[in-house]
PDB file of C-alpha atoms and ligand atoms in Angstrom:
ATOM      1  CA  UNK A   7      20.168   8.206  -7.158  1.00 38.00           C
ATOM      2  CA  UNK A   8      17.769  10.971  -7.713  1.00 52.00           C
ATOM      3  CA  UNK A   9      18.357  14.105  -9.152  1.00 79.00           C
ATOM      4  CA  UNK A  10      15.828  16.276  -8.063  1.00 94.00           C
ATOM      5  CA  UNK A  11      16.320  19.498  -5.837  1.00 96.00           C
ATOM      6  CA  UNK A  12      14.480  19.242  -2.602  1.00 97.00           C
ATOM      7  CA  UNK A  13      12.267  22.613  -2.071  1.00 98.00           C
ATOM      8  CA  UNK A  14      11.225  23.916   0.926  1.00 98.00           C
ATOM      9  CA  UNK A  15       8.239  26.520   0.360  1.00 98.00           C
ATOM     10  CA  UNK A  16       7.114  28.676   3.326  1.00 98.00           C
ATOM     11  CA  UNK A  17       3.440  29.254   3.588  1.00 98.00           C
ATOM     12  CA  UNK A  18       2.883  32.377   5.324  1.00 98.00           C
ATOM     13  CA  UNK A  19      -1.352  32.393   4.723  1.00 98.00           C
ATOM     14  CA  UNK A  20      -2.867  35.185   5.817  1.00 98.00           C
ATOM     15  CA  UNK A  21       0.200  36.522   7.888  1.00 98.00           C
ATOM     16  CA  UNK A  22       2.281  39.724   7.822  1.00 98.00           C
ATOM     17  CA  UNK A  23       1.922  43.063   7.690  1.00 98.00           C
ATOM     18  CA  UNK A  24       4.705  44.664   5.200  1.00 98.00           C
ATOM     19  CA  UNK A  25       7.143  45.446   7.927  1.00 98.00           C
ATOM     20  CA  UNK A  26       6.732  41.626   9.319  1.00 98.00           C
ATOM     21  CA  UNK A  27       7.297  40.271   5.856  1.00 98.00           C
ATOM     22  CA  UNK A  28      10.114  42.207   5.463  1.00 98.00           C
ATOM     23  CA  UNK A  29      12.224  41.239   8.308  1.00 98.00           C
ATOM     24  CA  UNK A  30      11.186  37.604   7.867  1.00 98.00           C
ATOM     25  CA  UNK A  31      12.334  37.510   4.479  1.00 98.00           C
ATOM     26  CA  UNK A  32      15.880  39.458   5.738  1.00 98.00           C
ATOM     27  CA  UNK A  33      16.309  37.267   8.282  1.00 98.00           C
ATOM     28  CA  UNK A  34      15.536  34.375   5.901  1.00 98.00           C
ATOM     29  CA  UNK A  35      17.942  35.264   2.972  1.00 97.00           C
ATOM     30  CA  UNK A  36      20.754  35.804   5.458  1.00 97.00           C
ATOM     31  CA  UNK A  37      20.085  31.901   7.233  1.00 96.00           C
ATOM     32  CA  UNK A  38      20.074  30.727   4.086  1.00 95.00           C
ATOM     33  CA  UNK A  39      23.473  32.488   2.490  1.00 89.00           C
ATOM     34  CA  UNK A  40      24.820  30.620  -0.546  1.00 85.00           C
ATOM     35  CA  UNK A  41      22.577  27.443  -0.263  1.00 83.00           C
ATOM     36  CA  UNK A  42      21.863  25.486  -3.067  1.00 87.00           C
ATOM     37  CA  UNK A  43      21.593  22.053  -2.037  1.00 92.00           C
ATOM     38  CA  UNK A  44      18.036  22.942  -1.229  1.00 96.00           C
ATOM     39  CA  UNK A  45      15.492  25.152  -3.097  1.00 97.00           C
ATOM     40  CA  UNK A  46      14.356  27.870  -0.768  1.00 98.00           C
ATOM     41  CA  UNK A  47      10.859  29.659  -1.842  1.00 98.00           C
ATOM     42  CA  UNK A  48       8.585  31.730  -0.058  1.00 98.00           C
ATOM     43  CA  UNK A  49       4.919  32.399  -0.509  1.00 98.00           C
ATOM     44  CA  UNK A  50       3.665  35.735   1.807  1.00 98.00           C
ATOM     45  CA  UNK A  51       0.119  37.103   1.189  1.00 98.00           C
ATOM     46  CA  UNK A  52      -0.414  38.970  -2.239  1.00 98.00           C
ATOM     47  CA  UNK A  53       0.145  42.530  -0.128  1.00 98.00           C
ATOM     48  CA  UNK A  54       3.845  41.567   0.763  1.00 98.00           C
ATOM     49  CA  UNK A  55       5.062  39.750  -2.671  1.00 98.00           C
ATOM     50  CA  UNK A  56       6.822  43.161  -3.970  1.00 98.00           C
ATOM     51  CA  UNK A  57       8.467  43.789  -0.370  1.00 98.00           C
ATOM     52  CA  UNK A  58       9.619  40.046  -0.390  1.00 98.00           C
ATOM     53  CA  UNK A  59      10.845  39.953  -3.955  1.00 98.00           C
ATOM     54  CA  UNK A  60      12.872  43.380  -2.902  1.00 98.00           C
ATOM     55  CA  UNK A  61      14.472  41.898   0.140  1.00 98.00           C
ATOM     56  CA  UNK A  62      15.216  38.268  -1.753  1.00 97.00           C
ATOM     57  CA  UNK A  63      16.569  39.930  -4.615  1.00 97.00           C
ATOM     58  CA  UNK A  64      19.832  38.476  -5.266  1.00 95.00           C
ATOM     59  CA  UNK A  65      19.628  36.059  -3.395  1.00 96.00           C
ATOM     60  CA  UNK A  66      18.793  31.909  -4.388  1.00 94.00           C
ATOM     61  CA  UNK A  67      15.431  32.860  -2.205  1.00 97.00           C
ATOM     62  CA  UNK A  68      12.239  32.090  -4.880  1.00 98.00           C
ATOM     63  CA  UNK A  69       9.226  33.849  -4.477  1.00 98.00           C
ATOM     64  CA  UNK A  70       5.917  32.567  -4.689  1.00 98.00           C
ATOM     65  CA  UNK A  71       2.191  33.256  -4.558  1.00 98.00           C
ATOM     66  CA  UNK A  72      -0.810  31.279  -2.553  1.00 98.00           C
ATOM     67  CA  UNK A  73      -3.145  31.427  -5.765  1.00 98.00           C
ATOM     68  CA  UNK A  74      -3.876  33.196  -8.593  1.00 98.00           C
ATOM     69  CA  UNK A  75      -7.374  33.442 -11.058  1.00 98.00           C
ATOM     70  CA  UNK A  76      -7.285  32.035 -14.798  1.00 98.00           C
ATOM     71  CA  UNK A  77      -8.325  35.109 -16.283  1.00 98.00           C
ATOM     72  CA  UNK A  78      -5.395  37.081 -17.767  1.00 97.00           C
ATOM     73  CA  UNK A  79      -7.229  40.144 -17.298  1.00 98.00           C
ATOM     74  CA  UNK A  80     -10.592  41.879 -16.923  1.00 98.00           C
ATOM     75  CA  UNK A  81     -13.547  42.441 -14.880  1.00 98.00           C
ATOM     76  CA  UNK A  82     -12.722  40.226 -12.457  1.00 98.00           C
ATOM     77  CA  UNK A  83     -13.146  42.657  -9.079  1.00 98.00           C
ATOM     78  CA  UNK A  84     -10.718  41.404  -6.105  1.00 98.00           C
ATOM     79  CA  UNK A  85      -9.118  38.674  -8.330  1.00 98.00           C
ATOM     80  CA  UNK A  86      -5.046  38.693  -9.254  1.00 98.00           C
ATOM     81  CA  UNK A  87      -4.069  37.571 -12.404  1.00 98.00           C
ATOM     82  CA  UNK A  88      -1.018  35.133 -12.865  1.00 98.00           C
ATOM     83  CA  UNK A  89       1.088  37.714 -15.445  1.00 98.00           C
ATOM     84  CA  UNK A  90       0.921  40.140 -12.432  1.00 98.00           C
ATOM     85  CA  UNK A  91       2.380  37.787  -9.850  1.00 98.00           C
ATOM     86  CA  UNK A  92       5.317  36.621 -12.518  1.00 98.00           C
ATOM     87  CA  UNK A  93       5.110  40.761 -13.128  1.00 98.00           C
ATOM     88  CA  UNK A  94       5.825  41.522  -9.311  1.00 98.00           C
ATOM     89  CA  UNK A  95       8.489  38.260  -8.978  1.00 98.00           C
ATOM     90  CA  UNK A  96       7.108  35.278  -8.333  1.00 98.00           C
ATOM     91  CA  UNK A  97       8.360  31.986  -9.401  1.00 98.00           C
ATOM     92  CA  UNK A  98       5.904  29.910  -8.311  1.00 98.00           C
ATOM     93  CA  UNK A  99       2.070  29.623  -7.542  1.00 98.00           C
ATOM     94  CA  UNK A 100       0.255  27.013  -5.402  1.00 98.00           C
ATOM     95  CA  UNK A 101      -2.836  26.179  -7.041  1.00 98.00           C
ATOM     96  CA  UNK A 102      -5.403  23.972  -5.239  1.00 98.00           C
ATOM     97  CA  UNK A 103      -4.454  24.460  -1.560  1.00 98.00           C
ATOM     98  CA  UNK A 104      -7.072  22.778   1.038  1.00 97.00           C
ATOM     99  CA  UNK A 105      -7.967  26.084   2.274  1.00 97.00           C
ATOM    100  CA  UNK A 106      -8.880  27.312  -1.271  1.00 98.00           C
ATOM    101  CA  UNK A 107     -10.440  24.603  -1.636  1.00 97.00           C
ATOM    102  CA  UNK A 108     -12.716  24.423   1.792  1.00 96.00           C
ATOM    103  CA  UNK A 109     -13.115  28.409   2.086  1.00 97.00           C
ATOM    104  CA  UNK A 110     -13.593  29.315  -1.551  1.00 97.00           C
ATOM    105  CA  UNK A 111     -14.757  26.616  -3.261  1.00 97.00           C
ATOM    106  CA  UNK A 112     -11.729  26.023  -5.560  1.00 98.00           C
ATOM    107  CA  UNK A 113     -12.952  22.807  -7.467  1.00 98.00           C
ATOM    108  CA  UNK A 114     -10.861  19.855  -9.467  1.00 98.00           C
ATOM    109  CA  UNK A 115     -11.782  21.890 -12.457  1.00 98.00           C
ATOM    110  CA  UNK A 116     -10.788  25.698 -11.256  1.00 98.00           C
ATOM    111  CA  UNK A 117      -7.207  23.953  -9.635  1.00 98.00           C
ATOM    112  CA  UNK A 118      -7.126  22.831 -13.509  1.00 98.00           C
ATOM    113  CA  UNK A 119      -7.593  26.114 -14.960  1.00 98.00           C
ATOM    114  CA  UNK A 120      -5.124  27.377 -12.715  1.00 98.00           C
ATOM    115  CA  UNK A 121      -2.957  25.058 -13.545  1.00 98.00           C
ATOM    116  CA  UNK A 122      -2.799  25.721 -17.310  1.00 98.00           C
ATOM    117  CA  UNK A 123      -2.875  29.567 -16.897  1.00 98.00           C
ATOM    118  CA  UNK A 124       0.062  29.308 -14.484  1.00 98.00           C
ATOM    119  CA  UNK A 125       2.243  27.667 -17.225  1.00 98.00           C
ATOM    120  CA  UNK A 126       0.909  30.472 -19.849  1.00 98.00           C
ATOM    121  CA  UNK A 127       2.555  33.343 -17.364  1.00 98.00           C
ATOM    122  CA  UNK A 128       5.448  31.461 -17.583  1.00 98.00           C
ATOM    123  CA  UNK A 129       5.331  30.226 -14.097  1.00 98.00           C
ATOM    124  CA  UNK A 130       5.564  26.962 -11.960  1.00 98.00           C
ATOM    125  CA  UNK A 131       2.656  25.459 -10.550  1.00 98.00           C
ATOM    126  CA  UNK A 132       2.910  23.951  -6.779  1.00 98.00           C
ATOM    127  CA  UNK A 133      -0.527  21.974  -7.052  1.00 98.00           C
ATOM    128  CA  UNK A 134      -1.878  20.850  -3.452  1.00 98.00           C
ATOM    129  CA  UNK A 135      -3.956  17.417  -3.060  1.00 98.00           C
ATOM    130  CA  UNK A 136      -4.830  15.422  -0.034  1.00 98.00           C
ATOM    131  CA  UNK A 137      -7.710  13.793   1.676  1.00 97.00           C
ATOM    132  CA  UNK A 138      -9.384  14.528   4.138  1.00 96.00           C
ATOM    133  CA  UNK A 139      -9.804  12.718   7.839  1.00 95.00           C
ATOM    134  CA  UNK A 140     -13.201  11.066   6.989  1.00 96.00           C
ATOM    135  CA  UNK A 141     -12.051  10.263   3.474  1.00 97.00           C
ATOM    136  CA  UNK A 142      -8.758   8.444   5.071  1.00 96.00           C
ATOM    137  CA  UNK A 143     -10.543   7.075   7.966  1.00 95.00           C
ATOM    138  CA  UNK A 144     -13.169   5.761   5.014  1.00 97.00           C
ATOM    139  CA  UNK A 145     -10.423   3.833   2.950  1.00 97.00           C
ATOM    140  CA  UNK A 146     -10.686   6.755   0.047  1.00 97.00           C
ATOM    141  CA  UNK A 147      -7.600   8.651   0.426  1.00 97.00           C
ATOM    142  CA  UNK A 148      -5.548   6.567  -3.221  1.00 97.00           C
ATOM    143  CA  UNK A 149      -8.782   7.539  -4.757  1.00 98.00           C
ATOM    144  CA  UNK A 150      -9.020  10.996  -3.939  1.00 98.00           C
ATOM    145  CA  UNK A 151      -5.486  11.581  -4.479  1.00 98.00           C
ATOM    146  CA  UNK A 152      -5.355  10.531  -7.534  1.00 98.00           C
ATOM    147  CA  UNK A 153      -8.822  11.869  -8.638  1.00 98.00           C
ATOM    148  CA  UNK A 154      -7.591  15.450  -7.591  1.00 98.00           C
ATOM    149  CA  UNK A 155      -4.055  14.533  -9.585  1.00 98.00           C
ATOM    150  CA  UNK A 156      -5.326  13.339 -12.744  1.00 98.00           C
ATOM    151  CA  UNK A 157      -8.318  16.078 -12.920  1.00 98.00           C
ATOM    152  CA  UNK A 158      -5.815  18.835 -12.088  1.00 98.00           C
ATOM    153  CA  UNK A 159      -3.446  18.068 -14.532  1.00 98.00           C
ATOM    154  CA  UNK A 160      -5.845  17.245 -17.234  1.00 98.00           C
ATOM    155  CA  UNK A 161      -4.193  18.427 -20.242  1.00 97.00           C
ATOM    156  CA  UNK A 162      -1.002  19.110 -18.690  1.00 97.00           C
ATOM    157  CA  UNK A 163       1.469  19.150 -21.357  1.00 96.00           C
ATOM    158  CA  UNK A 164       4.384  16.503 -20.946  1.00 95.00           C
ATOM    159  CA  UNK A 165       6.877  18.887 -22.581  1.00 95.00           C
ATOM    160  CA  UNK A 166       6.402  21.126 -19.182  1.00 96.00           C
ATOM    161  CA  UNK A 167       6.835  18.267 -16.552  1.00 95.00           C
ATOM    162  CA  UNK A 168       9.805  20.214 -15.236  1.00 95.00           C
ATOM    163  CA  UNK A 169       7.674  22.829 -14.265  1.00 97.00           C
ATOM    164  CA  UNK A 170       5.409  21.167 -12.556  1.00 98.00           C
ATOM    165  CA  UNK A 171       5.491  20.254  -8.293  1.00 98.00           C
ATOM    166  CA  UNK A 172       2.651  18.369  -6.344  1.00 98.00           C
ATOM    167  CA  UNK A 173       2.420  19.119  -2.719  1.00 98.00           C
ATOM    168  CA  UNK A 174       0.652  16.260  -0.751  1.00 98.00           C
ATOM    169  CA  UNK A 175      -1.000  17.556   1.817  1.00 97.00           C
ATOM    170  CA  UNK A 176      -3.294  15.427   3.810  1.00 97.00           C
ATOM    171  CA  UNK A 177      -6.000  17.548   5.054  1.00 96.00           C
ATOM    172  CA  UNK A 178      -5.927  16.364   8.870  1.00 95.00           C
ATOM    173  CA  UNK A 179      -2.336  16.952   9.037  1.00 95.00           C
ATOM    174  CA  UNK A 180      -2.494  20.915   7.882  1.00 94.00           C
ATOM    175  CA  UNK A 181      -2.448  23.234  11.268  1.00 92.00           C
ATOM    176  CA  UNK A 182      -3.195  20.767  13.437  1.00 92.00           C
ATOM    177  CA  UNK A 183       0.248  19.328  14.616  1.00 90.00           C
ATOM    178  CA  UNK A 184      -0.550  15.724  13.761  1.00 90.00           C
ATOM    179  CA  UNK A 185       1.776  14.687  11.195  1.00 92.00           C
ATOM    180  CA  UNK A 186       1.257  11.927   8.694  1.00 92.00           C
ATOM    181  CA  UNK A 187       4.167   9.404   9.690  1.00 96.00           C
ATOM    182  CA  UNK A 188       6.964   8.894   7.204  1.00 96.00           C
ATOM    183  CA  UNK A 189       5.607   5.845   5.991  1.00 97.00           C
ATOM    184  CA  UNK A 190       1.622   7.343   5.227  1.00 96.00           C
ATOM    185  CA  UNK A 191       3.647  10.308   3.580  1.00 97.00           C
ATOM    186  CA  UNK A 192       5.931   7.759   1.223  1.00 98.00           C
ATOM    187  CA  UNK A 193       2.806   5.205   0.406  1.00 98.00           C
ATOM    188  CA  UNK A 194       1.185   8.513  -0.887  1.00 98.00           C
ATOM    189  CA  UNK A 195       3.570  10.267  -2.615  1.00 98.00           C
ATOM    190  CA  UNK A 196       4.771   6.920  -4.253  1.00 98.00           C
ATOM    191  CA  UNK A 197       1.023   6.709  -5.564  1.00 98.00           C
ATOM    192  CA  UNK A 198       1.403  10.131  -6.888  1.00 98.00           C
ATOM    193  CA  UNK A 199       4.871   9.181  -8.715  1.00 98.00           C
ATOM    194  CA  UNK A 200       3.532   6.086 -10.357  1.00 98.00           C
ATOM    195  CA  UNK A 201       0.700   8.799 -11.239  1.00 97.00           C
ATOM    196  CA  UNK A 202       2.561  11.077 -13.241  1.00 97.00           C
ATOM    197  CA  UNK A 203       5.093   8.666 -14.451  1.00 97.00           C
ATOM    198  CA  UNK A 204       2.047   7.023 -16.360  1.00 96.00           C
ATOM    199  CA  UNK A 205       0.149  10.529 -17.582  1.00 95.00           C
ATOM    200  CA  UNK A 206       3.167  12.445 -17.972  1.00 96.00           C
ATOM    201  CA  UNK A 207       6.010   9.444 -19.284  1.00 94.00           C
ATOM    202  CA  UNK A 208       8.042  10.844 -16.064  1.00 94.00           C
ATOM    203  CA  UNK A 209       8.590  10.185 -12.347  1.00 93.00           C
ATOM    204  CA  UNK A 210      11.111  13.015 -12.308  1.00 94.00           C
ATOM    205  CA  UNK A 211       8.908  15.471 -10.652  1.00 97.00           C
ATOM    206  CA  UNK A 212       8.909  17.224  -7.489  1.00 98.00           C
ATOM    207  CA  UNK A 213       6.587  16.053  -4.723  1.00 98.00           C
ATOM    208  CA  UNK A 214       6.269  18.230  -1.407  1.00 98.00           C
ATOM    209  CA  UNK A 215       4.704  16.684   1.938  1.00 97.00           C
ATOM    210  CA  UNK A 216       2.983  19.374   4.148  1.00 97.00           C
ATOM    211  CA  UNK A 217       0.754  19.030   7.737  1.00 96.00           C
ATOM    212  CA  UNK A 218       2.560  20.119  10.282  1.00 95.00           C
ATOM    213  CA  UNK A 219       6.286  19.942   8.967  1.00 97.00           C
ATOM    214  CA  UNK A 220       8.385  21.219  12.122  1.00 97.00           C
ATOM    215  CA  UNK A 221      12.648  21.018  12.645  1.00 97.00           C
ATOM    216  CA  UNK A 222      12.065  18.045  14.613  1.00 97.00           C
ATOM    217  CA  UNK A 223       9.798  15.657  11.931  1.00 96.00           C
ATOM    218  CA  UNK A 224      11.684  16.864   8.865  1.00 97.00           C
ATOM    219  CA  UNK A 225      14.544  14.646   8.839  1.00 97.00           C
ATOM    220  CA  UNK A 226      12.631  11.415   9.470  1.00 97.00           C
ATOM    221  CA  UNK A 227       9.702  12.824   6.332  1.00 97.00           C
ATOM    222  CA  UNK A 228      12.467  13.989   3.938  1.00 96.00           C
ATOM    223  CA  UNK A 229      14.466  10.360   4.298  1.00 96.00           C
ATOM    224  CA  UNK A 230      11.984   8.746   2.776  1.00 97.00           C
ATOM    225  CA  UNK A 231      12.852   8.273  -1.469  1.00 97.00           C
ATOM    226  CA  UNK A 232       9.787   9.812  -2.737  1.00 98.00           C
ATOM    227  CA  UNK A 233       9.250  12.811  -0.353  1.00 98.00           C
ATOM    228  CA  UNK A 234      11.414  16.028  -2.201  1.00 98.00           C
ATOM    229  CA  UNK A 235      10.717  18.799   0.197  1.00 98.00           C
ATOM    230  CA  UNK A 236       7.915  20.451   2.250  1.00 98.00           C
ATOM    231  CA  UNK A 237       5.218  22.955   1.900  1.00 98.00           C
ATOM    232  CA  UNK A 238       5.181  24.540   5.167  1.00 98.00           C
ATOM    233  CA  UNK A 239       2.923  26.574   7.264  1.00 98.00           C
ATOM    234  CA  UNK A 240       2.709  27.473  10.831  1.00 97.00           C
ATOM    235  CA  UNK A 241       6.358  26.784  11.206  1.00 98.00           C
ATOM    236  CA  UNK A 242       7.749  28.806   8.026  1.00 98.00           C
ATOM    237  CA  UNK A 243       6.091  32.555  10.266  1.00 98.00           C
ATOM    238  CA  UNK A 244       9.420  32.015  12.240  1.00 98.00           C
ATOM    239  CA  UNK A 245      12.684  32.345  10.699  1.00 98.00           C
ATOM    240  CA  UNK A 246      14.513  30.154  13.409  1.00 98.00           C
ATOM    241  CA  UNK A 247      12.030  26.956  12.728  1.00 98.00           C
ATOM    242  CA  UNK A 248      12.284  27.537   8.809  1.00 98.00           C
ATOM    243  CA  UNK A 249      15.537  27.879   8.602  1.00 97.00           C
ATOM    244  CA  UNK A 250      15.905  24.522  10.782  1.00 97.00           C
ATOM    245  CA  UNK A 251      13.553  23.090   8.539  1.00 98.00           C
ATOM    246  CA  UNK A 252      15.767  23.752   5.740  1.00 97.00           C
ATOM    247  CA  UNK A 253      18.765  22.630   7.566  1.00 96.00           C
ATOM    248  CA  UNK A 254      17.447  18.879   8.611  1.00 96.00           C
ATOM    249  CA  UNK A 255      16.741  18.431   5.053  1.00 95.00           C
ATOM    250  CA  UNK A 256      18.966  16.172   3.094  1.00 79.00           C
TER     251      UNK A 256
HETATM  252  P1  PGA B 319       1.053  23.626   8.414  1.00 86.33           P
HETATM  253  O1  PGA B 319       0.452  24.078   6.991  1.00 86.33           O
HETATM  254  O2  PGA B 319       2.537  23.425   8.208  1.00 86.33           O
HETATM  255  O3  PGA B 319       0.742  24.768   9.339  1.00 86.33           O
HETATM  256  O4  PGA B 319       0.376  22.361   8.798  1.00 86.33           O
HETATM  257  C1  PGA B 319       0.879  23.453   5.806  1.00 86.33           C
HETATM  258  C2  PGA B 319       0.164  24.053   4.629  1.00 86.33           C
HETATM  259  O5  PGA B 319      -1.023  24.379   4.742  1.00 86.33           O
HETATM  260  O6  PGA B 319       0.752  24.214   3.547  1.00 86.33           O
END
């Protein structure tokens, strides 16, 4: 039997004004009371981390951000270094998202740097892979999977593994309500396990699915032995489908 905590992590994107995030996260915390058999976290723009780590405070809610630069400080004019998003409460930071990578150009070796400078803050790392439709439909999604996986961790220190959690996201599936079925979620994320288990000398590490993740798919994705929780998006803006996110998942 495995061990590991399933997470569910709300992507909110570019969503929320304060007084949005605010009630969301309220009306999260109080769905998900004393819960521990799952590990909630929340990621809301940069603008609404403080008001969310206020309203979660106390609570087993995590708080996380979508990204975060390398530098630790500096000239850097719009960017957010990751000391200030452990400063302001965050837990986590998911580095190497499909967007990031599509809209601004966040390489292999930039998800790496973010990886590394994550860890130095102190904080987790939720790092995001996944192919894209033509790069499935080509027979290419093992080796861009594990491509973005072993380039992203390159360097990754083993004695940090528990740190560490890979989101699979397949590319097609994000925003577009076609889910990858159970089974093209568990071939994948058993790829990824084998992965780490032979970089890293562990399989004991969290691995997310997200595309499309909605209270009616997530009991089917999350029975499947290598799927450990979800990265969600459209359906974490709405505290009724989150929360029954959270509560199909066993
Ligand atoms: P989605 O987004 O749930 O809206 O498909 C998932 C993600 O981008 O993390």
């Amino acid at each position: 039997m495995s061990e590991r905590t399933k997470m569910i992590a709300g992507n909110w994107k570019m969503h929320k004004t304060l007084a949005e995030a605010r009630q969301l996260a309220r009306e999260i915390v109080q769905g998900v009371g004393r819960e521990t058999r799952v590990e909630v976290v929340l990621a809301p723009p940069y603008t609404a981390l403080a008001a969310a780590a206020a309203e979660i405070s106390g609570s087993n809610v995590k708080l996380c951000a979508q990204d975060t630069f390398w530098e630790e400080k500096g000239a850097f004019t719009g960017a957010i270094a990751p000391g200030m998003l452990a400063d302001v409460g965050c837990t986590y930071v998911i580095v190497g998202h499909s967007e990031r990578r599509q809209h601004f150009g966040d390489d292999d070796e930039a998800v790496n740097r973010k990886v590394h400078a994550v860890l130095a803050a102190g904080l987790k790392p939720i790092m995001c892979v996944g192919e894209t439709l033509g790069e499935r439909e080509d027979g290419k999604t093992f080796a861009v999977v594990e491509t973005q996986v072993l380039n992203g961790l390159a360097g990754f220190p083993v004695s940090e593994h528990e740190r560490l959690v890979i989101a699979y996201e397949p590319v097609w599936a994000i925003g577009t309500g076609k889910t990858a079925t159970p089974g093209q979620a568990q071939e994948v994320h058993h790829l990824i396990r084998n992965l780490l288990a032979d970089t890293l000398g562990t399989a004991d590490i969290r691995i997310l699915y997200g595309g499309s993740v909605t209270p009616d798919n997530a009991a089917t994705l999350m029975a499947e032995p290598d799927l450990d929780g979800a990265l969600v998006g459209g359906a974490s803006l709405k505290a009724a489908s989150f929360l029954g996110i959270i509560a199909a998942t066993r």
